[in-house]
PDB file of C-alpha atoms and ligand atoms in Angstrom:
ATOM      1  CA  UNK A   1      23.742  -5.491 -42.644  1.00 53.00           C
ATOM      2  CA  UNK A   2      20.397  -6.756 -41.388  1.00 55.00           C
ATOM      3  CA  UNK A   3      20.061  -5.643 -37.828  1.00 53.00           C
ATOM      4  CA  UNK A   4      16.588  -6.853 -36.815  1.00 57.00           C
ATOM      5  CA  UNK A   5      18.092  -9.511 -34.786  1.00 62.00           C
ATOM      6  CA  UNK A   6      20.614  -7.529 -32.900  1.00 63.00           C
ATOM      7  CA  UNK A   7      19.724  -7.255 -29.393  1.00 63.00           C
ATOM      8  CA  UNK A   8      18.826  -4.147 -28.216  1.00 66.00           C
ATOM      9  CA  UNK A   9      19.721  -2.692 -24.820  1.00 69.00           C
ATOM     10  CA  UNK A  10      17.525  -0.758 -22.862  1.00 72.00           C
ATOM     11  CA  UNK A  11      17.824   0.139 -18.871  1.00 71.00           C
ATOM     12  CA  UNK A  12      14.914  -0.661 -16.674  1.00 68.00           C
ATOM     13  CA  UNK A  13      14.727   0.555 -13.042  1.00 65.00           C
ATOM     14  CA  UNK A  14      14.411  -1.699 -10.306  1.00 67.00           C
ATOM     15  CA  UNK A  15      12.565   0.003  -6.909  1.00 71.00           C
ATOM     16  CA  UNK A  16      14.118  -1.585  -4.118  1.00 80.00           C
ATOM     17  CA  UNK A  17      11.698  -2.538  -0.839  1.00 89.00           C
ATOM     18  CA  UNK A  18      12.511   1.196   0.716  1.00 92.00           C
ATOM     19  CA  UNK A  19      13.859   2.159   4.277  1.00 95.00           C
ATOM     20  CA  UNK A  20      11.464   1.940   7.130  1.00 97.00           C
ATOM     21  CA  UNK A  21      10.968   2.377  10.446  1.00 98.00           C
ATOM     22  CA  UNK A  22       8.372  -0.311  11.892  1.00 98.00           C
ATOM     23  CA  UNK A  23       7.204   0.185  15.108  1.00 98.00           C
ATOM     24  CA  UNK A  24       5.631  -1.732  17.477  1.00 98.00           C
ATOM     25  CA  UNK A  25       2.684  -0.577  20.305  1.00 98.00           C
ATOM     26  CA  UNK A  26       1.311  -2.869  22.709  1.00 98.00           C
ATOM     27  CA  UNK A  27      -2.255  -1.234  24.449  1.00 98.00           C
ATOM     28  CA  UNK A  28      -3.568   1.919  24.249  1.00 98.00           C
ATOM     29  CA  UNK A  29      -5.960   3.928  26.054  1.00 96.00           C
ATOM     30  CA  UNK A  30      -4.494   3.677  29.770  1.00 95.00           C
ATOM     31  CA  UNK A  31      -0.627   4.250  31.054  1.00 92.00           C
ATOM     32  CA  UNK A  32       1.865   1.391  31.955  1.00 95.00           C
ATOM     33  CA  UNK A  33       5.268   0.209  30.787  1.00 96.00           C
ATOM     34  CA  UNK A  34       3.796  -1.132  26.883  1.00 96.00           C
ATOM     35  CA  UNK A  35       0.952   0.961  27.402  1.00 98.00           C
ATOM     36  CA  UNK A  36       0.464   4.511  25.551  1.00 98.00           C
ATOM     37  CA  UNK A  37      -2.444   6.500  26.980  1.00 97.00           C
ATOM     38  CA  UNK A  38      -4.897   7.471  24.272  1.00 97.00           C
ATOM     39  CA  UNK A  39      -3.990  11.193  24.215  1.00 97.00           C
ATOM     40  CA  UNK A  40       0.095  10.504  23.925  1.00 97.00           C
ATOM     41  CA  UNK A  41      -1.843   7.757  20.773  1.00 98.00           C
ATOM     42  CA  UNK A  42      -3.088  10.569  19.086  1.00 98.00           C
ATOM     43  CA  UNK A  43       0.408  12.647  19.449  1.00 98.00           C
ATOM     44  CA  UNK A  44       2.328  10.150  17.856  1.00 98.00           C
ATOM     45  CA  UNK A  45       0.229   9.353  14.659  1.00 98.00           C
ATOM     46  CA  UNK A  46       0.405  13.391  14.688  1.00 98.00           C
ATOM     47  CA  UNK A  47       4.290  12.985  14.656  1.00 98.00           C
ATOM     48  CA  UNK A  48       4.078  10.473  11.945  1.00 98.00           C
ATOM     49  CA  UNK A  49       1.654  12.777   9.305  1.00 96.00           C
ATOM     50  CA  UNK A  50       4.785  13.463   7.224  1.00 96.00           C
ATOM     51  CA  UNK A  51       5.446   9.702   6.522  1.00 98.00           C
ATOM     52  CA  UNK A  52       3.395   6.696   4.174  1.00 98.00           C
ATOM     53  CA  UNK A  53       2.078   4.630   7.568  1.00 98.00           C
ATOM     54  CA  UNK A  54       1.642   1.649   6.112  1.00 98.00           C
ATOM     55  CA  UNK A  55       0.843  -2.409   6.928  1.00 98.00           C
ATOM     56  CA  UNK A  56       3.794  -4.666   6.877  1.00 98.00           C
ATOM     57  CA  UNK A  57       2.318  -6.427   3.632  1.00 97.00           C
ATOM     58  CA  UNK A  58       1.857  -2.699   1.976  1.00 97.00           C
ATOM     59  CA  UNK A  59       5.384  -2.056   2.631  1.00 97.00           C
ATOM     60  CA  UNK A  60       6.982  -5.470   1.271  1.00 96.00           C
ATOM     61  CA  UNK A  61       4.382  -4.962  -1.841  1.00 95.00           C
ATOM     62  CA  UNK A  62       6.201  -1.810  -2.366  1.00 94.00           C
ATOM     63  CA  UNK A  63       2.493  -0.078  -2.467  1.00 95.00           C
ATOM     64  CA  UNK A  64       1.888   3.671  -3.589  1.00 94.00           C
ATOM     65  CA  UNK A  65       4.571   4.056  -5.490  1.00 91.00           C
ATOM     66  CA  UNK A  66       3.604   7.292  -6.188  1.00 93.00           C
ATOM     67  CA  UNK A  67       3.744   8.910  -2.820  1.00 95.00           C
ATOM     68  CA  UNK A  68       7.375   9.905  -2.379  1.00 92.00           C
ATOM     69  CA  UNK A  69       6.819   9.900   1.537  1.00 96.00           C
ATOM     70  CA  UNK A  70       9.248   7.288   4.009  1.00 97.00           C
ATOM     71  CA  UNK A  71       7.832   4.952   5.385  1.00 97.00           C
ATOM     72  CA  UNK A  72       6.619   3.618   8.896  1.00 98.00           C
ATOM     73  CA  UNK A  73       4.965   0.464   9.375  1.00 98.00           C
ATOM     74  CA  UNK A  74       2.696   0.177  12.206  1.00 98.00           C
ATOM     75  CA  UNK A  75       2.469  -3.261  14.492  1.00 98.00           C
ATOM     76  CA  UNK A  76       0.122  -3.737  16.976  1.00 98.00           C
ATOM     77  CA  UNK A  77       0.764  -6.652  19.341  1.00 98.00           C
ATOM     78  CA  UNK A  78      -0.832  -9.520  21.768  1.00 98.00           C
ATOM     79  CA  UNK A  79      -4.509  -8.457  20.148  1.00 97.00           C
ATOM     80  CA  UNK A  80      -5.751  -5.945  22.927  1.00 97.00           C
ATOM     81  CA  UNK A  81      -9.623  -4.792  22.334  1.00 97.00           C
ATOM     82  CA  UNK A  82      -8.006  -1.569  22.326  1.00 98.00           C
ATOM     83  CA  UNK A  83      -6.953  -2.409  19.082  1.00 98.00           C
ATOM     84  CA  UNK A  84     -10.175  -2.904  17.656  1.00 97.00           C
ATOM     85  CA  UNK A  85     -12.155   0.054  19.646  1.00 97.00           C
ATOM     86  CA  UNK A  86      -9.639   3.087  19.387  1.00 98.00           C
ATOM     87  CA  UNK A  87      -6.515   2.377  16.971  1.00 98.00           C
ATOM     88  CA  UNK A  88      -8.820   1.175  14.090  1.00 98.00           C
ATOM     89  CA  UNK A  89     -11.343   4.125  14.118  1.00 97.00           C
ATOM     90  CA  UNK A  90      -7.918   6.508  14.721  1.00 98.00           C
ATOM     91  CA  UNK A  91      -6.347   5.210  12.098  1.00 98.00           C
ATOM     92  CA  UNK A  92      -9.253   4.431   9.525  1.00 98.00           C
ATOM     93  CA  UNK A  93      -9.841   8.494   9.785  1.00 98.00           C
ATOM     94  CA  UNK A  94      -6.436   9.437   9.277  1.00 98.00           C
ATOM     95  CA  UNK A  95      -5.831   6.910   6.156  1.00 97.00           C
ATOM     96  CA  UNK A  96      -2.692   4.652   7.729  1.00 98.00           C
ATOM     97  CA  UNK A  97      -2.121   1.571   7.543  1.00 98.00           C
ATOM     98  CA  UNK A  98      -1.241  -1.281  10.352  1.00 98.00           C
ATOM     99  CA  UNK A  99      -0.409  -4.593  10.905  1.00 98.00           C
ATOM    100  CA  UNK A 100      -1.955  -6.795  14.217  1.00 98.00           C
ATOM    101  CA  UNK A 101      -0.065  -9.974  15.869  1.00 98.00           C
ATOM    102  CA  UNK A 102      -1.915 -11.907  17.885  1.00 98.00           C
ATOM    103  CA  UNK A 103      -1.688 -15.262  19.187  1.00 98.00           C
ATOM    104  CA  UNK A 104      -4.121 -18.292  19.402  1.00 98.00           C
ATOM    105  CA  UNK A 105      -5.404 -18.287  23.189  1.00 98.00           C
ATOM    106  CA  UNK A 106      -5.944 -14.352  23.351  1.00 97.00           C
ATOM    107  CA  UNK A 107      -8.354 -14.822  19.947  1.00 97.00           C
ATOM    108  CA  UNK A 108     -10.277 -17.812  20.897  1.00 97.00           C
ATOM    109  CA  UNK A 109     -10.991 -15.610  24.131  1.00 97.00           C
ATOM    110  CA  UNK A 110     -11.920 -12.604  21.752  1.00 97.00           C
ATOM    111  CA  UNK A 111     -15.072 -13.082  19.700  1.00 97.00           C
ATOM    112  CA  UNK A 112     -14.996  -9.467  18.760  1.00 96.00           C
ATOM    113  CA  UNK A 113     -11.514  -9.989  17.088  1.00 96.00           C
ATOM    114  CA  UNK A 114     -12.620 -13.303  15.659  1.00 97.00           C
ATOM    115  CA  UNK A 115     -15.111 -11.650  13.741  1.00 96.00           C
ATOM    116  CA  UNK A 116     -13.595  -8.549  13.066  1.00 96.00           C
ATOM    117  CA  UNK A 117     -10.349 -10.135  11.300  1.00 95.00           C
ATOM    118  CA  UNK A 118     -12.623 -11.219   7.854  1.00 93.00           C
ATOM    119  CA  UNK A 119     -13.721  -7.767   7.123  1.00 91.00           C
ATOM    120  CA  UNK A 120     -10.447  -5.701   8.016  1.00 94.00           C
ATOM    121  CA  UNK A 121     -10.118  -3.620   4.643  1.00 96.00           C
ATOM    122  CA  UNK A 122      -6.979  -4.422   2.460  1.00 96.00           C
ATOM    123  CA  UNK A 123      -5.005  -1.352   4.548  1.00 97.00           C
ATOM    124  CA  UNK A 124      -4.577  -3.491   7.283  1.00 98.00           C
ATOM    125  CA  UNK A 125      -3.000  -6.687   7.811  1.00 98.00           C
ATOM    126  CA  UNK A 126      -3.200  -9.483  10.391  1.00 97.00           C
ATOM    127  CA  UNK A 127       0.023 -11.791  11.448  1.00 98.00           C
ATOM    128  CA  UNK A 128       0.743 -14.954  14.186  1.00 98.00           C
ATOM    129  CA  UNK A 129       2.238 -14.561  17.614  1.00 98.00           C
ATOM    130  CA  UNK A 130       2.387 -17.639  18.346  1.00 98.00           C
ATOM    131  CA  UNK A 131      -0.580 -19.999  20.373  1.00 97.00           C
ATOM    132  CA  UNK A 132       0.115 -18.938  23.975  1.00 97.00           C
ATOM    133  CA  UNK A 133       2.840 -16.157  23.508  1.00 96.00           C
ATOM    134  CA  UNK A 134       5.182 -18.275  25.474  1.00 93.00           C
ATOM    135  CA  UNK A 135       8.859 -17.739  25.219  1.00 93.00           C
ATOM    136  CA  UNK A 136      10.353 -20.005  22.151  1.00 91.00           C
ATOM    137  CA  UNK A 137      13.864 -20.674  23.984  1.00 89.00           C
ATOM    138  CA  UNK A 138      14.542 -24.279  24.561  1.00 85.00           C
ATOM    139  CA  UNK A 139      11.296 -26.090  24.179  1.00 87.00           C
ATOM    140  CA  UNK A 140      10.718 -29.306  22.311  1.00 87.00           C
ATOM    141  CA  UNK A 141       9.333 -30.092  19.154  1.00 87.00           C
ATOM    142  CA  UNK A 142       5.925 -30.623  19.772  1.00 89.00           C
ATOM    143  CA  UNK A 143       5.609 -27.246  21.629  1.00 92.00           C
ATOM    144  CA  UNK A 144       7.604 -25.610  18.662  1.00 93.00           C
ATOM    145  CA  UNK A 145       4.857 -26.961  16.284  1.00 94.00           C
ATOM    146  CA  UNK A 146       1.721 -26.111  18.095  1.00 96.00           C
ATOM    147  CA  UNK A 147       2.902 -22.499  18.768  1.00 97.00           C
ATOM    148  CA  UNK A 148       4.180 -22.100  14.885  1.00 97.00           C
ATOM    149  CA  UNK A 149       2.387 -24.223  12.927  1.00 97.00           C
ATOM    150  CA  UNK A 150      -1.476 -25.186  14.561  1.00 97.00           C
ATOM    151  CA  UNK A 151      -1.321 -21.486  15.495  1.00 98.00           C
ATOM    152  CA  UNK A 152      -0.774 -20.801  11.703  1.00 98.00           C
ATOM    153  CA  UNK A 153      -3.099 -23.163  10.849  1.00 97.00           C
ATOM    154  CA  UNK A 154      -6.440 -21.964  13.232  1.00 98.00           C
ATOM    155  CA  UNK A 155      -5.599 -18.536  12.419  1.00 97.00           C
ATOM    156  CA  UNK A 156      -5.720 -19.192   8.555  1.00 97.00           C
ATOM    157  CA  UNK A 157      -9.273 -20.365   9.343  1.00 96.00           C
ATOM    158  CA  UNK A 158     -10.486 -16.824  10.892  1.00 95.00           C
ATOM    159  CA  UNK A 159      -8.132 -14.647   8.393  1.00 94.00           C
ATOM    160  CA  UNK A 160      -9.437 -14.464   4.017  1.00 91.00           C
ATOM    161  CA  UNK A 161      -5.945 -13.382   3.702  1.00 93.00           C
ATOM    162  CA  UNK A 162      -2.496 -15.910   3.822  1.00 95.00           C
ATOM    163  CA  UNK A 163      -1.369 -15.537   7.415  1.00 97.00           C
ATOM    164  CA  UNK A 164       2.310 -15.236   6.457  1.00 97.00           C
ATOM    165  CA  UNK A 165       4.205 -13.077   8.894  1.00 98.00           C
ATOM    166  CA  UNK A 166       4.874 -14.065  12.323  1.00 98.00           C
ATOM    167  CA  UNK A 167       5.873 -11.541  15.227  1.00 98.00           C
ATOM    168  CA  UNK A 168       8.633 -13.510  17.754  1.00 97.00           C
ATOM    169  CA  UNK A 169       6.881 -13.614  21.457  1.00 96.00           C
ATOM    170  CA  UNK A 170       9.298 -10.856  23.485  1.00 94.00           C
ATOM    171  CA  UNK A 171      11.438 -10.159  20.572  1.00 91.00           C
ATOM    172  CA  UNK A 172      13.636 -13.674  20.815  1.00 91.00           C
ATOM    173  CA  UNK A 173      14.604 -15.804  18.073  1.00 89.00           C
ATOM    174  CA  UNK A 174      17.431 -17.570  17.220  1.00 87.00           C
ATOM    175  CA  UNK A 175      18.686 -19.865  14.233  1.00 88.00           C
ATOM    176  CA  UNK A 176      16.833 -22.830  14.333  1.00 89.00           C
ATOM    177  CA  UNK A 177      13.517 -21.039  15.461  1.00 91.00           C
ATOM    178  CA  UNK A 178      13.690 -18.980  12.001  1.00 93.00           C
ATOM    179  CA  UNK A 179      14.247 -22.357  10.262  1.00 93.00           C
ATOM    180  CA  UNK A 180      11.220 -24.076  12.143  1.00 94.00           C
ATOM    181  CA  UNK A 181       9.037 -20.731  11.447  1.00 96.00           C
ATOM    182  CA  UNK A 182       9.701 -20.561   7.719  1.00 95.00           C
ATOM    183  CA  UNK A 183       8.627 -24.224   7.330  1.00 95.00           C
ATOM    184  CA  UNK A 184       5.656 -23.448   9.575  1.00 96.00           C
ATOM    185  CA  UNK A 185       4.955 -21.242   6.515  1.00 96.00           C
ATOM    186  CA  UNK A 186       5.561 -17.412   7.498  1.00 97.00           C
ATOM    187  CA  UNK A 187       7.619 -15.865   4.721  1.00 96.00           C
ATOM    188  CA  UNK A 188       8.221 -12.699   7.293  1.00 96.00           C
ATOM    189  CA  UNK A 189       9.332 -12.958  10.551  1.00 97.00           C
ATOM    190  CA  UNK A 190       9.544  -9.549  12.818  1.00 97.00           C
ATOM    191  CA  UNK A 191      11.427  -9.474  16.280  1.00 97.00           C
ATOM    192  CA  UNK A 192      12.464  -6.197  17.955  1.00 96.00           C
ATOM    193  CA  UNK A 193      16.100  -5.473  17.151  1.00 95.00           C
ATOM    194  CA  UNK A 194      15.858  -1.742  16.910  1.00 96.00           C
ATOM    195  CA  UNK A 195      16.938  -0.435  13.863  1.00 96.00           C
ATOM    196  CA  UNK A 196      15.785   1.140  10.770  1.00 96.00           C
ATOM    197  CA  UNK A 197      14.365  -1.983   8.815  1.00 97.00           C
ATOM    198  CA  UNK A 198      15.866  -2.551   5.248  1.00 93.00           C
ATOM    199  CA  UNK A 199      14.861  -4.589   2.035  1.00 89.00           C
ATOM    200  CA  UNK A 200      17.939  -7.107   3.408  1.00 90.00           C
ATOM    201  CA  UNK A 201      16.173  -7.906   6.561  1.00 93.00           C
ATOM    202  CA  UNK A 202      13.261  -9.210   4.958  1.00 86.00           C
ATOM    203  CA  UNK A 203      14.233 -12.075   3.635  1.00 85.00           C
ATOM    204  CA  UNK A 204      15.262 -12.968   7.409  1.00 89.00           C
ATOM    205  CA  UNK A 205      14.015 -11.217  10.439  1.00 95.00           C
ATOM    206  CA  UNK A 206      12.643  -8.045  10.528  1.00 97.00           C
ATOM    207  CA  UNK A 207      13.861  -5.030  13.155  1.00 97.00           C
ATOM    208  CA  UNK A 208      11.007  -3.107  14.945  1.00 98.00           C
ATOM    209  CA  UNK A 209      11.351  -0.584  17.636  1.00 98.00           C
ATOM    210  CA  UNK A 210       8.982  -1.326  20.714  1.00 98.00           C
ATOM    211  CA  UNK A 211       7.395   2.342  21.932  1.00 98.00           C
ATOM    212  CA  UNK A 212       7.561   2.426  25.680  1.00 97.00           C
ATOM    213  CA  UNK A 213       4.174   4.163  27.571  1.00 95.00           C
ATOM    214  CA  UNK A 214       6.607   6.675  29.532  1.00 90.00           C
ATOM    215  CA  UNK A 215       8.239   9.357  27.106  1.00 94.00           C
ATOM    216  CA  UNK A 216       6.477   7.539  24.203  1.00 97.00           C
ATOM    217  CA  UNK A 217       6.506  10.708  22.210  1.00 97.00           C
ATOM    218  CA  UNK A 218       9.969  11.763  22.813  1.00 97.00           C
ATOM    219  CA  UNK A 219      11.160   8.258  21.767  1.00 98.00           C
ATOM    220  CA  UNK A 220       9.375   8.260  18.498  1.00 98.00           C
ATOM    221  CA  UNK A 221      11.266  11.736  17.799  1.00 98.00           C
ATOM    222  CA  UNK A 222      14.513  10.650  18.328  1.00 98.00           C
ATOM    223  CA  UNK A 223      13.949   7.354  15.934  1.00 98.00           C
ATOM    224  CA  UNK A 224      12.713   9.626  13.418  1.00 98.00           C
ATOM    225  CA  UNK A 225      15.380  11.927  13.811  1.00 97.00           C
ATOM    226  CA  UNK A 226      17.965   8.844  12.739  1.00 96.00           C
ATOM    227  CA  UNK A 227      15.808   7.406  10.192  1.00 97.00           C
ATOM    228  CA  UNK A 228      16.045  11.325   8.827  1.00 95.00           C
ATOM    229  CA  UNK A 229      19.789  11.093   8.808  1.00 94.00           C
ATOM    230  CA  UNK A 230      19.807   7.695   7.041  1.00 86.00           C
ATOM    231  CA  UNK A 231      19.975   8.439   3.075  1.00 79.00           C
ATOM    232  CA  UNK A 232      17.354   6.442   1.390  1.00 70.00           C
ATOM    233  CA  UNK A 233      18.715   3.364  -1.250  1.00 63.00           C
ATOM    234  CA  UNK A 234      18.886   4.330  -4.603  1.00 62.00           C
ATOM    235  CA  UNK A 235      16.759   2.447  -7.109  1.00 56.00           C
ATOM    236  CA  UNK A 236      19.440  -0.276  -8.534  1.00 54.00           C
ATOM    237  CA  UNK A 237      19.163   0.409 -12.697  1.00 57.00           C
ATOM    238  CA  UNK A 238      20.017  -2.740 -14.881  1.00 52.00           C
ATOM    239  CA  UNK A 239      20.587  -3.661 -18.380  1.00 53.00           C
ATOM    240  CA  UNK A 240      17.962  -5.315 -19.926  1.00 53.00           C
ATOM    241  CA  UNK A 241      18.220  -7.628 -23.236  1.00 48.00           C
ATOM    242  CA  UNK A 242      15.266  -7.146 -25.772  1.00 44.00           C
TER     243      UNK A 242
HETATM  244 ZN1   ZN B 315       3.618  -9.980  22.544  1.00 71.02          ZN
END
């Protein structure tokens, strides 16, 4: 019988997006509810050594494959100059990763931002918090599409890279925002739901844990003490036709 037709079956294997835990810091470098002081900074990325601390777009690219670490992704919001004068250099020499919302008013303010967001190396990612960080509950459609889509748009002009993801101003959302958002053109959306973020929440909204500035450190702990407990998905393996 002449079998060089027959099909043959082989399994491949399928990496799923992996468990993580995204956080997200407001300013740094002086105390305050959002605010972390710059020595309680330093003790949480110490806290965080063991883990791949990755950008939101490193994570959903399913980068380093090869390091077997979990994974945190970092967000920084509302684009403080902190962000630019202490958590860049911190994290630059201690090779992680981050992701930075801002919104439209704070950068047009912010010529150091405005220039810095070209050059950021391919570790770090940029995303949209709207034009005036306003709260997206119950406003009208030509508010809706300044703060999604002109913000989109101006940002696009400052950012080399798609400016796809969009952080929800205080954490709210709600169905027809998400709709408005994705046709705006963010692919991601991130809100603040606090949970351990999984490959199912990306194609919707995307958990993150705020970190308070009181007991910042003790906080991070106990998150990664239940993202510990939480068994990571297993790779899903699938027939494939030759
Ligand atoms: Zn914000």
């Amino acid at each position: 019988m002449n079998t060089a037709c027959k099909p043959k079956q082989q399994t491949i294997t399928i990496e799923p997006i992996p468990d993580a835990v995204i956080l997200c810091l407001h300013d740094i470098g002086r105390e305050g509810r959002y605010a972390i002081s710059e020595k309680d900074f330093g003790l949480l990325l110490g806290e965080l050594a063991a883990y791949r601390v990755v950008s939101l777009h490193d994570w959903l690219k399913r980068r380093y494959p090869e390091d077997q670490r979990r994974r945190i992704v970092l967000t920084f919001d509302d684009g403080y100059r902190a962000h630019r004068e202490i958590v860049l250099p911190e994290l630059r020499r201690r090779g992680m990763g981050a992701t930075f919302f801002s919104y439209a008013d704070q950068l047009k303010a912010d010529a150091g931002w405005r220039r810095l967001l070209p050059a950021l190396e391919d570790t770090f990612s940029f995303g949209s918090h709207s034009w005036s960080h306003a709260l997206l509950r119950d406003i009208g459609y030509d508010q809706l599409f300044r703060e999604l889509f002109l913000a989109r748009q101006y940002m696009q002009t400052l950012s080399v890279k798609p400016v796809d993801a969009f952080a929800w101003p205080y954490g709210y959302y709600e169905s027809e925002g998400i709709r408005a958002a994705a046709a705006a053109g963010f692919t991601v959306q991130l809100s603040v739901d606090y949970r351990i973020a999984t490959a199912a929440d990306a194609a919707l909204v995307l958990p993150r844990y705020t970190i308070f500035g009181r007991r910042s450190v003790e906080q991070l702990k106990e998150i990664l003490k239940r993202f510990e407990a939480k068994k990571p998905e297993k790779p899903d393996r699938v027939p494939r036709q030759q």
